[in-house]
Coordinates of C-alpha atoms in Angstrom, one line a residue:
Chain Z
M4 CA -13.9 70.1 1.2
W5 CA -15.7 66.7 0.9
R6 CA -16.4 67.0 4.6
V7 CA -18.0 70.4 4.6
L8 CA -20.0 69.7 1.5
G9 CA -20.6 65.8 2.0
L10 CA -24.2 65.7 0.6
L11 CA -25.7 63.2 2.9
A12 CA -24.7 65.3 6.0
V13 CA -26.3 68.3 4.3
L14 CA -29.6 66.4 3.7
V15 CA -30.1 65.3 7.3
S16 CA -29.3 68.4 9.2
F17 CA -32.6 70.3 8.4
D18 CA -35.2 70.4 10.9
A19 CA -38.4 69.4 9.3
T20 CA -41.7 71.3 9.5
A21 CA -44.5 69.9 11.4
Q22 CA -47.8 70.7 9.9
T23 CA -50.9 69.1 8.4
P24 CA -50.9 70.2 4.7
V25 CA -53.8 72.6 3.9
P26 CA -56.1 71.2 1.1
Y27 CA -55.4 72.4 -2.3
R28 CA -56.9 72.0 -5.9
I29 CA -55.0 70.9 -9.0
E30 CA -56.6 72.3 -12.2
N31 CA -55.2 72.3 -15.6
G32 CA -51.7 71.3 -14.4
A33 CA -51.6 74.1 -11.8
I34 CA -52.6 74.9 -8.3
A35 CA -54.0 78.4 -8.8
Q36 CA -54.9 79.3 -5.2
P37 CA -52.0 80.2 -2.8
L38 CA -51.5 77.9 0.1
T39 CA -51.7 80.9 2.6
G40 CA -53.3 84.2 2.9
V41 CA -50.0 86.0 3.3
K42 CA -48.2 87.1 0.0
G43 CA -45.0 85.3 -0.7
D44 CA -41.7 87.2 0.0
P45 CA -39.3 86.7 -2.8
A46 CA -36.3 87.6 -0.7
K47 CA -37.0 84.9 1.8
G48 CA -37.8 82.6 -1.0
R49 CA -34.3 83.2 -2.5
A50 CA -32.8 82.6 0.8
I51 CA -34.5 79.1 1.0
V52 CA -33.5 78.2 -2.4
V53 CA -29.9 78.7 -1.8
E54 CA -29.8 77.4 1.7
R55 CA -28.8 73.7 1.1
Q56 CA -30.0 72.5 4.4
K57 CA -33.4 73.8 3.9
G58 CA -34.5 74.1 0.2
L59 CA -32.1 71.5 -1.1
C60 CA -32.7 72.9 -4.5
L61 CA -29.1 73.5 -5.4
L62 CA -28.2 69.8 -4.8
C63 CA -29.9 69.2 -8.1
H64 CA -30.6 72.7 -9.8
S65 CA -28.3 75.5 -10.8
G66 CA -29.5 78.9 -11.1
P67 CA -28.7 82.7 -11.2
F68 CA -26.6 82.4 -8.0
P69 CA -23.0 83.5 -8.8
E70 CA -22.0 83.4 -5.1
E71 CA -23.0 79.7 -4.8
R72 CA -20.3 77.1 -5.7
F73 CA -21.1 73.5 -6.4
Q74 CA -24.7 73.6 -7.9
G75 CA -26.0 70.4 -8.8
D76 CA -26.6 69.2 -12.5
L77 CA -29.5 66.8 -12.2
A78 CA -32.2 69.2 -13.1
P79 CA -32.7 72.2 -15.4
S80 CA -31.4 75.6 -14.4
L81 CA -33.9 77.8 -12.5
V82 CA -32.9 80.7 -14.8
G83 CA -36.0 82.0 -16.4
T84 CA -38.5 79.8 -14.5
G85 CA -40.9 82.8 -14.2
S86 CA -41.0 83.1 -18.0
R87 CA -41.6 79.4 -18.6
L88 CA -44.2 78.5 -16.0
S89 CA -47.1 80.4 -14.5
E90 CA -47.3 80.8 -10.7
G91 CA -49.8 78.0 -10.4
E92 CA -47.8 75.6 -12.5
I93 CA -44.7 76.4 -10.2
R94 CA -46.9 75.8 -7.2
L95 CA -47.8 72.4 -8.3
R96 CA -44.2 71.5 -9.0
M97 CA -43.3 72.6 -5.5
V98 CA -46.2 70.9 -3.6
D99 CA -45.8 67.5 -5.5
S100 CA -43.7 67.2 -8.8
T101 CA -44.8 63.6 -9.3
K102 CA -48.2 65.0 -10.3
V103 CA -46.4 66.4 -13.3
N104 CA -43.9 63.7 -13.9
E105 CA -44.5 60.4 -12.0
K106 CA -40.9 59.4 -12.3
T107 CA -39.3 62.8 -11.2
I108 CA -36.6 62.8 -8.6
M109 CA -37.6 66.2 -7.4
P110 CA -38.9 65.8 -3.8
P111 CA -42.5 66.6 -2.8
Y112 CA -42.2 69.7 -0.7
Y113 CA -45.8 69.6 0.6
K114 CA -46.8 66.0 1.1
T115 CA -47.0 63.8 4.1
E116 CA -49.1 60.9 2.7
G117 CA -48.2 58.1 0.5
L118 CA -44.4 58.1 1.5
E119 CA -42.8 54.8 2.5
R120 CA -40.4 54.2 5.5
V121 CA -40.1 57.9 6.4
A122 CA -37.7 58.3 9.2
A123 CA -39.4 58.8 12.6
N124 CA -38.3 62.4 13.1
Y125 CA -39.7 63.4 9.7
K126 CA -42.9 61.4 9.6
G127 CA -46.1 63.6 9.2
K128 CA -43.9 66.6 8.4
T129 CA -43.8 68.5 5.1
L130 CA -40.3 69.5 3.7
L131 CA -41.2 73.1 3.8
S132 CA -44.2 75.0 5.4
A133 CA -47.0 76.5 3.2
Q134 CA -45.6 80.0 3.8
E135 CA -42.1 78.9 2.9
I136 CA -43.4 77.4 -0.3
E137 CA -45.3 80.6 -1.2
D138 CA -42.0 82.5 -0.5
V139 CA -40.2 80.2 -3.1
I140 CA -42.8 80.6 -5.6
A141 CA -42.7 84.4 -5.3
F142 CA -39.0 84.2 -6.0
L143 CA -39.2 81.8 -8.8
V144 CA -42.0 83.9 -10.5
S145 CA -39.6 86.9 -10.5
L146 CA -36.9 84.8 -12.4
K147 CA -37.8 86.2 -15.8
D148 CA -35.4 85.4 -18.8
D149 CA -34.4 89.0 -19.4
T150 CA -33.5 89.8 -15.7
Q151 CA -30.4 87.5 -15.6
K152 CA -28.3 85.2 -17.8
Chain H
M29 CA -45.7 45.1 -33.6
N30 CA -43.9 42.3 -31.8
R31 CA -41.2 42.3 -34.4
L32 CA -40.7 46.1 -33.9
A33 CA -40.3 45.5 -30.1
Y34 CA -37.8 42.8 -30.8
L35 CA -35.7 45.1 -33.0
V36 CA -35.9 47.8 -30.4
V37 CA -34.6 45.2 -27.8
I38 CA -31.7 44.2 -29.9
G39 CA -30.9 47.8 -30.6
I40 CA -30.6 48.4 -26.9
A41 CA -28.8 45.2 -26.0
L42 CA -26.1 45.3 -28.6
P43 CA -24.2 48.3 -27.4
A44 CA -24.8 47.1 -23.8
F45 CA -22.8 43.8 -24.8
A46 CA -20.1 45.7 -26.7
Q47 CA -19.1 47.9 -23.9
D48 CA -19.6 47.4 -20.2
A49 CA -20.7 50.7 -18.8
R50 CA -20.4 49.7 -15.2
K51 CA -17.8 51.5 -13.2
S52 CA -16.5 51.2 -9.7
G53 CA -16.8 54.0 -7.2
F54 CA -13.0 54.3 -7.7
D55 CA -13.6 55.6 -11.2
F56 CA -15.6 58.5 -9.8
M57 CA -13.0 59.8 -7.5
G58 CA -10.4 62.5 -7.9
P59 CA -6.8 61.4 -8.7
D60 CA -5.6 62.2 -5.1
T61 CA -8.0 59.7 -3.5
Q62 CA -7.3 57.1 -6.2
A63 CA -3.6 57.5 -5.4
M64 CA -4.3 57.1 -1.7
Q65 CA -6.2 53.9 -2.4
K66 CA -3.6 52.4 -4.7
D67 CA -0.6 52.9 -2.4
D68 CA -0.7 50.5 0.4
L69 CA 1.5 52.6 2.4
A70 CA -0.9 55.6 2.2
N71 CA -4.1 53.6 2.2
P72 CA -5.5 53.9 5.8
G73 CA -7.6 50.7 5.3
M74 CA -4.4 48.7 5.3
L75 CA -3.9 49.4 9.0
S76 CA -7.2 47.4 9.7
V77 CA -6.1 44.7 7.3
L78 CA -2.9 44.3 9.2
E79 CA -4.8 44.1 12.5
G80 CA -7.1 41.6 11.0
E81 CA -4.1 39.4 10.1
A82 CA -2.9 39.5 13.7
L83 CA -6.4 38.5 14.9
W84 CA -6.6 35.8 12.3
K85 CA -3.5 34.2 13.8
A86 CA -4.3 34.7 17.5
N87 CA -6.1 32.0 19.6
A88 CA -9.5 33.0 20.7
G89 CA -12.4 31.9 22.8
T90 CA -12.9 28.6 24.9
S91 CA -11.5 26.6 21.8
Q92 CA -8.2 28.3 22.1
K93 CA -8.0 28.0 18.4
S94 CA -7.2 30.8 15.8
C95 CA -8.9 31.2 12.5
A96 CA -5.7 30.0 11.0
S97 CA -5.8 26.8 13.1
C98 CA -8.7 25.6 10.7
H99 CA -8.1 27.8 7.6
D100 CA -4.4 27.5 7.6
D101 CA -2.8 30.2 5.2
A102 CA -5.5 32.7 4.5
T103 CA -3.7 34.0 1.2
Q104 CA -4.6 30.6 -0.2
S105 CA -7.6 29.2 1.9
I106 CA -9.8 32.3 1.7
K107 CA -8.9 33.7 -1.6
G108 CA -12.1 34.4 -3.5
V109 CA -14.4 33.9 -0.6
A110 CA -15.5 37.6 -0.2
A111 CA -16.2 37.6 -4.0
R112 CA -19.1 35.1 -3.5
Y113 CA -20.8 36.4 -0.4
P114 CA -23.5 36.8 0.7
A115 CA -24.0 33.0 0.5
F116 CA -26.7 30.6 1.7
D117 CA -25.9 29.3 5.1
E118 CA -26.8 25.6 5.6
T119 CA -27.0 26.0 9.5
T120 CA -29.6 28.8 9.7
Q121 CA -31.1 28.0 6.2
A122 CA -30.9 31.7 5.3
P123 CA -28.6 33.9 3.3
L124 CA -25.6 35.2 5.3
D125 CA -23.2 38.0 4.6
L126 CA -19.4 37.7 5.2
A127 CA -19.4 39.6 8.5
G128 CA -22.3 37.2 9.6
R129 CA -20.1 34.3 8.7
I130 CA -17.2 35.5 10.7
I131 CA -19.4 36.2 13.7
Q132 CA -20.7 32.6 13.4
C133 CA -17.1 31.2 13.4
R134 CA -16.1 33.4 16.3
T135 CA -19.0 32.2 18.5
E136 CA -19.8 28.6 17.3
R137 CA -16.3 27.4 16.3
Q138 CA -14.0 29.4 18.5
G139 CA -16.2 29.8 21.5
A140 CA -15.5 33.5 21.6
P141 CA -17.9 36.4 22.3
A142 CA -19.7 37.7 19.3
P143 CA -17.9 40.6 17.8
Q144 CA -20.0 43.8 17.3
R145 CA -21.2 44.8 13.8
E146 CA -19.2 47.9 12.9
G147 CA -16.9 47.1 15.8
R148 CA -13.1 47.3 15.3
E149 CA -12.4 43.5 15.6
L150 CA -15.1 42.5 13.1
L151 CA -14.1 45.2 10.6
A152 CA -10.5 44.2 10.9
L153 CA -11.2 40.6 10.3
T154 CA -13.6 41.2 7.5
S155 CA -11.3 43.5 5.8
Y156 CA -8.4 41.0 6.2
V157 CA -10.6 38.2 4.7
A158 CA -12.0 40.5 1.9
H159 CA -8.4 41.6 1.2
Q160 CA -7.6 38.1 0.0
S161 CA -9.9 38.6 -2.9
R162 CA -8.6 41.9 -4.0
D163 CA -8.4 42.0 -7.8
L164 CA -10.7 39.0 -8.2
P165 CA -14.0 39.5 -10.2
I166 CA -17.2 39.5 -8.0
A167 CA -18.6 36.0 -8.5
P168 CA -22.2 35.6 -6.9
P169 CA -23.0 31.9 -6.3
K170 CA -25.6 30.4 -8.6
D171 CA -27.8 29.2 -5.7
A172 CA -31.4 29.1 -6.3
R173 CA -32.1 29.4 -2.6
L174 CA -30.8 33.0 -2.7
A175 CA -33.2 34.1 -5.5
S176 CA -36.1 35.2 -3.3
T177 CA -33.9 37.4 -1.1
R178 CA -32.0 38.8 -4.0
A179 CA -35.4 39.7 -5.5
Q180 CA -36.3 41.4 -2.3
G181 CA -33.2 43.5 -2.6
A182 CA -34.0 44.4 -6.1
A183 CA -37.4 45.6 -5.0
L184 CA -36.0 47.6 -2.2
Y185 CA -33.4 49.1 -4.4
S186 CA -36.1 50.6 -6.7
T187 CA -38.7 51.6 -4.0
R188 CA -39.1 55.2 -3.2
M189 CA -38.4 55.9 0.5
G190 CA -38.2 58.6 3.0
Q191 CA -39.4 62.1 3.2
L192 CA -37.5 62.9 0.1
N193 CA -39.2 60.1 -1.8
F194 CA -36.1 58.9 -3.7
S195 CA -35.3 55.4 -4.6
C196 CA -31.6 54.0 -4.7
A197 CA -32.1 53.6 -8.5
Q198 CA -33.1 57.1 -9.2
C199 CA -29.5 58.3 -8.0
H200 CA -27.4 55.3 -8.8
D201 CA -28.9 54.2 -12.2
D202 CA -30.7 57.2 -13.6
N203 CA -28.4 59.9 -12.4
A204 CA -25.0 58.1 -12.0
G205 CA -22.2 60.3 -13.1
G206 CA -24.2 63.5 -12.3
H207 CA -23.5 65.7 -9.4
L208 CA -25.6 66.1 -6.3
G209 CA -24.3 69.5 -5.2
A210 CA -20.6 68.9 -5.2
A211 CA -20.6 65.0 -4.9
P212 CA -20.4 62.8 -8.0
I213 CA -23.0 60.1 -7.8
P214 CA -21.4 56.6 -8.2
Q215 CA -23.1 53.4 -9.5
A216 CA -23.1 51.9 -6.0
H217 CA -21.1 48.9 -6.8
P218 CA -20.0 47.2 -3.5
T219 CA -16.4 46.7 -4.7
G220 CA -14.4 47.9 -1.9
Y221 CA -15.8 47.1 1.5
P222 CA -15.0 47.3 4.2
L223 CA -13.5 50.5 3.1
Y224 CA -12.0 53.8 4.5
R225 CA -14.2 56.7 4.0
L226 CA -12.7 60.0 4.4
E227 CA -15.9 61.5 5.6
W228 CA -16.0 58.9 8.4
Q229 CA -12.3 59.1 9.0
A230 CA -12.7 55.4 9.7
L231 CA -13.2 52.0 8.2
G232 CA -16.9 51.1 7.7
S233 CA -19.0 48.4 6.2
L234 CA -21.3 48.4 3.1
Q235 CA -24.2 48.3 5.5
R236 CA -23.0 51.5 7.1
R237 CA -22.9 53.0 3.7
F238 CA -26.6 52.0 3.3
R239 CA -27.4 53.9 6.4
N240 CA -25.7 57.0 5.1
C241 CA -27.8 57.0 2.0
L242 CA -31.0 56.1 3.8
S243 CA -30.5 58.9 6.3
G244 CA -29.9 61.2 3.4
M245 CA -33.2 60.2 2.0
R246 CA -34.7 60.7 5.5
A247 CA -35.8 57.1 5.6
E248 CA -35.8 54.5 8.3
P249 CA -32.4 52.9 8.6
I250 CA -31.9 49.3 7.7
A251 CA -30.2 47.5 10.6
A252 CA -26.8 46.0 9.9
G253 CA -27.0 42.2 9.5
S254 CA -30.8 42.2 9.0
K255 CA -32.6 40.3 6.3
E256 CA -33.2 43.5 4.4
A257 CA -29.6 44.6 4.6
I258 CA -28.3 41.2 3.3
A259 CA -31.0 41.3 0.5
L260 CA -29.8 44.7 -0.7
E261 CA -26.2 43.5 -0.6
L262 CA -27.0 40.3 -2.5
F263 CA -28.8 42.4 -5.2
L264 CA -25.8 44.7 -5.4
M265 CA -23.2 41.9 -5.6
E266 CA -25.3 40.3 -8.4
R267 CA -25.5 43.7 -10.2
A268 CA -21.7 44.1 -9.9
A269 CA -20.9 40.5 -10.9
G270 CA -17.5 40.5 -12.7
I271 CA -16.2 43.8 -11.5
H272 CA -13.0 43.5 -9.5
L273 CA -12.8 43.8 -5.7
E274 CA -10.7 46.4 -4.2
T275 CA -10.8 45.8 -0.5
P276 CA -9.7 48.0 1.3
A277 CA -10.9 50.8 -0.9
V278 CA -10.8 54.5 0.0
R279 CA -13.8 56.8 -0.6
P280 CA -14.5 60.4 -0.2

């Protein structure tokens, strides 16, 4: 079991996304404008969130994913995210959570600058692409308190 | 204002004195893995210790001397040594880790080829030497010449690194005891090295363990035996001062 779920193996096996981040504007604790012109797809977003080698989310978060074993306990549950936060607030947290809490452990999913000692094969690459981030946001927005417990 | 700050400090410091919250990685493991470590017949690391014992007694290099020729009975002569490494090396005027010291003895005093880092010979000798300090408290030397390197290690430990932008401290101080997916996060005390890791299915050094965490962070590796690796090790040993050594430990 430890071999299949060995965290560090999980963290490294993902193929990073080569892209220059598109510019965005932070206003009132949110990024109101989507990063792409294509509307996010919540089903794809859900797949990214539960896929440990891509989203990494469940290493830290738990959420409404009864089929997923071993969800992390370092962060709040994702249940009800869409009731607590606006779309723009979720976008800011996905793009760069340190803009909300300087000390957060949540990785910046859309950032290539200001990082130290990035391994050569990840340098200049964002964790997720702009479209993947929009997909994840569309999914998180759909997590209302009354739709699951 | 000052007095208030003082009271707050005391309030925090007292419970810390009253109870040491530091724990070895051993305490974060399941009972099966703990039992495997505790039973010398089941602990796979003991094979390497035995191999190290044979190497210790065998003549090597142009000197045709063994480690034992100079150090005699290891169970007496090198007891406690691993508990105080890395140490300041007079020859190179730099901090040196235990594996580095063994490489130095091999090449300079025995006239043998330099054993490779993470190679079988060096791991075996290092685990044999460190095993002689099993159950002894980690006791870093009070040597002022180590201070700047140790400070470099402390800084590295709390610097965010890699694409995931984590620092070692965020996991091992702020979130120790929590779970990263399925894995419990230990406090990263270097109590058992070299140790047998089930995921490696092999014995490995502390510096190999650094490489694992760094690659998980998607950060540049730190070369084994480099100044940075020794700096991190120095810092972690100081942070773990007083905790007992377990070599050879077993970890998941």
